[in-house]
Coordinates of C-alpha atoms and ligand atoms in Angstrom, one line a residue:
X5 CA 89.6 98.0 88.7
X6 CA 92.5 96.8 91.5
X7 CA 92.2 93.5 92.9
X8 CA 93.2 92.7 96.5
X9 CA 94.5 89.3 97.7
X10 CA 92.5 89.5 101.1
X11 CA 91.7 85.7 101.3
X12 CA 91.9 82.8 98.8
X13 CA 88.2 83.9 97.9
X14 CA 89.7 86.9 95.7
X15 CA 90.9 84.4 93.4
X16 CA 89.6 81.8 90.8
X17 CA 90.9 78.6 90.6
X18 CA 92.1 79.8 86.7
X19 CA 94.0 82.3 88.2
X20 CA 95.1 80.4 91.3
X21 CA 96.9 78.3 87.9
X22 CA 97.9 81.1 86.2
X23 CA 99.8 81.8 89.4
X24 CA 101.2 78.8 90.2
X25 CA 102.5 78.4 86.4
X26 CA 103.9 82.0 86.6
X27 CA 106.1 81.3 90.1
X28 CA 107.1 78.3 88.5
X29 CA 108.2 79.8 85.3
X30 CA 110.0 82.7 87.5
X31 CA 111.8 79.9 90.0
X32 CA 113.4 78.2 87.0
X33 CA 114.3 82.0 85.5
X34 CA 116.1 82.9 88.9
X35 CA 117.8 79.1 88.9
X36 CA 119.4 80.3 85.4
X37 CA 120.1 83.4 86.3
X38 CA 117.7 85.1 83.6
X39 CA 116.3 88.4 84.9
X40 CA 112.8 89.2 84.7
X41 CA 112.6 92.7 85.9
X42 CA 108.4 92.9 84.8
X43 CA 107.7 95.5 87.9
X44 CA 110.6 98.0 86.7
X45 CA 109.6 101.5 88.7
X46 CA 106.9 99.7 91.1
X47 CA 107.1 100.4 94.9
X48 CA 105.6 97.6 97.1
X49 CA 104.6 99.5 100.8
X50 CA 104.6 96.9 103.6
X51 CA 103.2 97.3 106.9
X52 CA 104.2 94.9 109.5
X53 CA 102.2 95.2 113.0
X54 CA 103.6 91.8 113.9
X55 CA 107.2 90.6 113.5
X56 CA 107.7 88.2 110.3
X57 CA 111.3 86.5 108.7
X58 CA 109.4 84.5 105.8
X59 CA 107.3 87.0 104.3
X60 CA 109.2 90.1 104.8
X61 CA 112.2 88.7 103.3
X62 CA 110.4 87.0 100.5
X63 CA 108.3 90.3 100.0
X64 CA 111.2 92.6 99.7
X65 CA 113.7 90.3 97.9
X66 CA 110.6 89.7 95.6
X67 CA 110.2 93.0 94.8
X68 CA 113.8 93.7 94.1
X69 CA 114.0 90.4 91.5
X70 CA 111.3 92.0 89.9
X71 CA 113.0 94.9 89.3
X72 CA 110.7 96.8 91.9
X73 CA 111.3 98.4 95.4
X74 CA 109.9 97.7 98.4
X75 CA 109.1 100.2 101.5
X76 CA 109.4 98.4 104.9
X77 CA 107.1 100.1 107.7
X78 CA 107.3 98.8 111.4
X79 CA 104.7 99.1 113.5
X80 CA 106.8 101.7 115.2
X81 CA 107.3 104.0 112.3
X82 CA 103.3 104.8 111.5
X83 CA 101.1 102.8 114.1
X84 CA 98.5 102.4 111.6
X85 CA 95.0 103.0 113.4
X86 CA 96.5 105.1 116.2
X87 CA 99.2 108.0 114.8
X88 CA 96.5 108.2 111.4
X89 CA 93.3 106.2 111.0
X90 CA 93.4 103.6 108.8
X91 CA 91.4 105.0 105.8
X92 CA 93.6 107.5 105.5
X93 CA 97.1 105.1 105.7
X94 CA 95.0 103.5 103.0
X95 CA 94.4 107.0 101.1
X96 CA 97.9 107.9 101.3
X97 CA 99.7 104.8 100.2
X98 CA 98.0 105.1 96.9
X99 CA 99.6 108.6 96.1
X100 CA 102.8 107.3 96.8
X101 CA 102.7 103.1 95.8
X102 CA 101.5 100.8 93.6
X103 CA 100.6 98.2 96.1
X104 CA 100.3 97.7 99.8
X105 CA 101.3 94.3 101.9
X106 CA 99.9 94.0 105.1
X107 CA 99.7 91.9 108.3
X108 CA 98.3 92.9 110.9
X109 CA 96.0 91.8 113.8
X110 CA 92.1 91.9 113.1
X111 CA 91.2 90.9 109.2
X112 CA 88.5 93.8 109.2
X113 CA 91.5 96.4 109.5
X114 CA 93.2 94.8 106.0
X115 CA 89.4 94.8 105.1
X116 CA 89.7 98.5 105.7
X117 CA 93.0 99.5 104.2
X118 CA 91.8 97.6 101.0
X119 CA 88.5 99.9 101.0
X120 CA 90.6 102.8 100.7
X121 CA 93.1 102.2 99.0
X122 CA 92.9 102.6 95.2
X123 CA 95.7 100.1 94.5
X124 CA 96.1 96.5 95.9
X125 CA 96.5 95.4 99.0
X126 CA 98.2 91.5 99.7
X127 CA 96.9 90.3 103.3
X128 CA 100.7 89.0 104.8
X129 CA 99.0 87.0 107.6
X130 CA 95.8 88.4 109.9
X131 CA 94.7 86.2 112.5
X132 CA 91.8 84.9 110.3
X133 CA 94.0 83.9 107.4
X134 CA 97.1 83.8 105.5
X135 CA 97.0 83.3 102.1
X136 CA 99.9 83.9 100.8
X137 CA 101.3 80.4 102.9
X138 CA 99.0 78.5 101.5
X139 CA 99.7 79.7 98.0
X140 CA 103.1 78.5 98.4
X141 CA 102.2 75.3 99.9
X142 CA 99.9 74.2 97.1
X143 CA 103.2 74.7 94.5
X144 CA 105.0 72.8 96.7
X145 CA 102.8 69.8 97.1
X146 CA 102.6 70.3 93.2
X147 CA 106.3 70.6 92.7
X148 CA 107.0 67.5 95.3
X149 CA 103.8 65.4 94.2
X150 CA 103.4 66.3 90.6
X151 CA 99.6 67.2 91.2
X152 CA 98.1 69.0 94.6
X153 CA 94.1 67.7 93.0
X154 CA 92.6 64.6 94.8
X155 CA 96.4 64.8 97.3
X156 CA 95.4 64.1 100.8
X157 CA 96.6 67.0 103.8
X158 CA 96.2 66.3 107.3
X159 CA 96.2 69.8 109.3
X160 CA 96.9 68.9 112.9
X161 CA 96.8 71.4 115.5
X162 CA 95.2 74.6 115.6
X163 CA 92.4 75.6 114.2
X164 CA 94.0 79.1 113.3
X165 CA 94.4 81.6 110.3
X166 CA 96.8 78.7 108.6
X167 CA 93.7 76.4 108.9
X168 CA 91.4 78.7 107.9
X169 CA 93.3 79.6 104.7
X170 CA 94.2 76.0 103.9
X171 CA 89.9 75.2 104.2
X172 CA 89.4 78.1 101.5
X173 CA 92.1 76.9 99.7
X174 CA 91.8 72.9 99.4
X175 CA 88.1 73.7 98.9
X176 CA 88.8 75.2 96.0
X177 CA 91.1 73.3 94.0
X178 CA 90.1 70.0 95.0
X179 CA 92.4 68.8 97.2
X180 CA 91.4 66.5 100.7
X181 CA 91.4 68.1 103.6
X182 CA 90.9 66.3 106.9
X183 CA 91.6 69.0 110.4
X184 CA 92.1 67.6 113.8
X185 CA 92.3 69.7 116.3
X186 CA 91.0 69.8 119.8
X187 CA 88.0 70.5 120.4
X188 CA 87.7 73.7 122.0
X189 CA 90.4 75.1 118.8
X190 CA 88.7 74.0 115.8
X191 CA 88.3 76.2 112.7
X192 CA 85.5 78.8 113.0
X193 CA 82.1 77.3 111.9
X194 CA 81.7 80.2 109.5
X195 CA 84.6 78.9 107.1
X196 CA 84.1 75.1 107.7
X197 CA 80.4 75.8 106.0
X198 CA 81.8 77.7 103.3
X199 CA 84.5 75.4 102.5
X200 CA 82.0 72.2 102.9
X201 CA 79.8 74.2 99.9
X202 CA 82.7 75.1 98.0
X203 CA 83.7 71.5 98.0
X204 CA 80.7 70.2 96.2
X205 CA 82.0 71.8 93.2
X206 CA 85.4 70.6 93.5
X207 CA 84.8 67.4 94.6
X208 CA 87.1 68.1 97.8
X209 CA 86.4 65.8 100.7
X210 CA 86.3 68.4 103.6
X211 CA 86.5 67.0 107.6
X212 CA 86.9 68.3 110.9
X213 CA 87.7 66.0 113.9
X214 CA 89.8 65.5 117.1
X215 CA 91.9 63.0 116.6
X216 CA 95.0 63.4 114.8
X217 CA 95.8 59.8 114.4
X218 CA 92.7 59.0 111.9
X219 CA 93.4 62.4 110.2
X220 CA 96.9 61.4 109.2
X221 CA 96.2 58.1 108.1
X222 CA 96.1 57.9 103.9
X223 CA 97.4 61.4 104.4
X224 CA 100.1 62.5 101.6
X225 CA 100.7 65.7 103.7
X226 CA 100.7 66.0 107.4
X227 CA 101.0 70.2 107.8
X228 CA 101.1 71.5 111.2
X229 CA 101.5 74.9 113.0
X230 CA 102.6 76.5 116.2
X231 CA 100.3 76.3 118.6
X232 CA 100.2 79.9 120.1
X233 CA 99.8 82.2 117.0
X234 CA 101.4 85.6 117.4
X235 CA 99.3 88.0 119.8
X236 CA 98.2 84.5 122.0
X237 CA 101.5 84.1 123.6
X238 CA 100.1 84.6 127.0
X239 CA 98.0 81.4 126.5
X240 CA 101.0 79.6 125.4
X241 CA 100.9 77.2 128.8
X242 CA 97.1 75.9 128.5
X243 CA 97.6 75.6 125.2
X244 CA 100.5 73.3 125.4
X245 CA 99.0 70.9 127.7
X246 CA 95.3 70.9 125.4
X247 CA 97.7 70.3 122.5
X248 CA 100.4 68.0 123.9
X249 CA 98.3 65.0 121.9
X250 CA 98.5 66.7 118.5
X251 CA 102.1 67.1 118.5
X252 CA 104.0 65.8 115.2
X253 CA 106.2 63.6 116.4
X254 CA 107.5 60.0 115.2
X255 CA 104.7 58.0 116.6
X256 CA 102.3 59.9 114.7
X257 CA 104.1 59.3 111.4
X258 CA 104.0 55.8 111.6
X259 CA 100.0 56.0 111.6
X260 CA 100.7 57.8 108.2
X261 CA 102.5 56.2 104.9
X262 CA 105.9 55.6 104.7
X263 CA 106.1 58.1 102.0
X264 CA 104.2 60.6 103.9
X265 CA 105.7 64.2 103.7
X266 CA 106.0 67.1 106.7
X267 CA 104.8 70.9 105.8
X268 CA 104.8 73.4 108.5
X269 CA 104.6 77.5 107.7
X270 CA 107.1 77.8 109.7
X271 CA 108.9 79.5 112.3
X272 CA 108.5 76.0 114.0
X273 CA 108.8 75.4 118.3
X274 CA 110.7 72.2 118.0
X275 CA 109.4 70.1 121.0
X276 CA 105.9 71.7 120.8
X277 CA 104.3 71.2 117.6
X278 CA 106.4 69.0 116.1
X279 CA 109.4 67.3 117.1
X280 CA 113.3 68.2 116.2
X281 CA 113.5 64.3 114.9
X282 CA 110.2 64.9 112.3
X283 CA 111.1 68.6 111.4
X284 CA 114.8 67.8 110.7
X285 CA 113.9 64.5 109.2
X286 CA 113.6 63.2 105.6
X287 CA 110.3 63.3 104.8
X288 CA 110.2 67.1 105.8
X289 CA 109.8 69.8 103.2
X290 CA 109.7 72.5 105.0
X291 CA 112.1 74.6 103.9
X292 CA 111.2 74.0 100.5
X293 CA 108.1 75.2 101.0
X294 CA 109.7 78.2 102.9
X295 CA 112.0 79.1 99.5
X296 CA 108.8 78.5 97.5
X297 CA 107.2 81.9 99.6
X298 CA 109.7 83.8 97.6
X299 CA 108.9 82.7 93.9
X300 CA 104.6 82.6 94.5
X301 CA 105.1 85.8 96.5
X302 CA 106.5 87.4 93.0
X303 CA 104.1 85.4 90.7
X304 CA 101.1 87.2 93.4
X305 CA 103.3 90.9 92.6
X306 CA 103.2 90.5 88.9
X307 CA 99.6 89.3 89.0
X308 CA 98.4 92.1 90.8
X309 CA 100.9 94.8 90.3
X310 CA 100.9 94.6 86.5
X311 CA 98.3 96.3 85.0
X312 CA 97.8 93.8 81.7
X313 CA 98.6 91.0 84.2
X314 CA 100.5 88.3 83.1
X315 CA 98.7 89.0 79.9
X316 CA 101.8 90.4 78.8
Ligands
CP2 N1 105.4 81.6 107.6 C1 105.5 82.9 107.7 O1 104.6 83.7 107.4 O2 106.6 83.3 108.3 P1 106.9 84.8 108.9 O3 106.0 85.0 110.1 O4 108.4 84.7 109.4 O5 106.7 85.8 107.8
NVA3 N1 99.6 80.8 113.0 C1 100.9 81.5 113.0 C2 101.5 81.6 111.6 C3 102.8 82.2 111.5 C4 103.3 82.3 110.1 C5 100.7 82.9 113.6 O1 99.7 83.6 113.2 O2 101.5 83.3 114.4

């Protein structure tokens, strides 16, 4: 049977591990220079309706480390749902790939593709979630703190597909989660519940408010995002005035620890969101957790792609 990686909810926390372990084992491979060419005569097809640096790059480099290729489609080159229905992109892709990445616009559509497609199909960022980003910001909390259970993120900002993934994530493996964020752009209510019962099991403390000075304070991670996602940038001028209080800037650093670190999924509006000072700063990890895309985004290939897993 193929598995998808649509949200965080197509994984168990074992093999959330199992994942984590592998794109450790494979970062420290690449730092030695030791090949490990594990999806020799895969293809990877990626379908981009929205423009992407991070996990294009990651994507395709991934695939090529792994011994793999990778097939980049624009928009442009098969407007998925317009030149050919999406069951049939879906029905297509499976005669000629071994897995499909995707980002796209509404979730349902990767939903979709996934239905029809008899191999798997890795959701690059819809606006309801993206779970790859999240993946790679859990290992690097883990790489950086030693442990990501019982750590303490503040999301402050929008209640977007970042948020969304982080709830279904932190919910799962056990890690705080406190998001403020006005009040009109929370998280939809629909995940919030979810995560809130997922939470009892993990023993994840789970809270949505407005103010981002009570979220950060205790807070081991403050993680923010742009505050127009991609597709909104006509509202780009309310929102900067609704958000102008939950910008990451120094001020709102010194509510948090002196040992406090700065995640953001990048690409980052210095000015906006967060501040050049913060961003550029010392106790930002940004970039780490950018590089980090590349080795979970492999560990997620060889998971998926591999038919005995990491098995063998
Ligand atoms: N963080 C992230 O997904 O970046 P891209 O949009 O550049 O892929
Ligand atoms: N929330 C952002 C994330 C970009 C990686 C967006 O959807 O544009």
């Amino acid at each position: 049977m193929k598995r998808d990686l649509l949200t965080l909810d197509d994984l168990s926390v074992d093999e959330i591990e199992q994942i984590l372990a592998r794109a450790a084992l494979r970062k420290k491979e690449l730092r030695a220079g030791i090949p490990h060419p594990v999806l020799q005569g895969k293809t990877l097809g990626m379908i981009f309706k929205k423009p992407s640096s991070r996990t294009r790059v990651s994507f395709e480099v991934g695939m090529y480390q792994l011994g793999g290729y990778a097939v980049v489609l624009s928009h442009q080159d098969i407007r998925m749902g317009q030149r050919e229905s999406v069951p049939d992109i879906g029905r297509l892709f499976s005669r000629y790939l071994h897995g499909i990445m995707v980002r796209t616009f509404a979730h349902e559509e990767a939903e979709e593709l996934a239905q029809y497609a008899t191999i798997p199909v890795i959701n690059g960022l819809t606006d309801l979630t993206h779970p790859c980003q999240i993946l790679a910001a859990i290992f690097t909390i883990q790489e950086q703190l030693g442990r990501y259970r019982g750590v303490k993120v503040a999301y402050v900002g929008d209640g977007n597909n970042v948020a969304h993934s982080w709830l279904k994530g932190a919910s799962k493996l056990g890690i705080h989660l406190t998001i403020a964020s006005p009040p009109q752009y929370q998280p939809r209510a629909d995940i919030v519940k979810k995560a809130l019962e997922v939470a009892e099991q993990s023993g994840s403390q789970i809270e949505i408010i407005t103010d981002p000075r009570v979220a950060v304070k205790g807070a081991d991670i403050i993680y923010t995002d742009v505050w127009a996602s991609m597709g909104q940038e006509a509202e780009l001028e309310t929102r900067r005035q609704v958000f102008a209080p939950y910008q990451v800037n120094q001020d709102l650093l010194q509510a948090a620890k002196p040992e406090t670190l700065v995640m953001h999924c990048l690409p980052a509006h210095r000015g906006e969101e967060i501040t050049a000072e913060v961003i550029d700063g010392e106790r930002s990890i940004v970039f780490e957790e950018a590089e980090n895309r590349l080795h979970v985004q492999k560990a997620i290939l060889e998971f998926l792609l591999r038919p005995e897993g990491f098995a063998a």
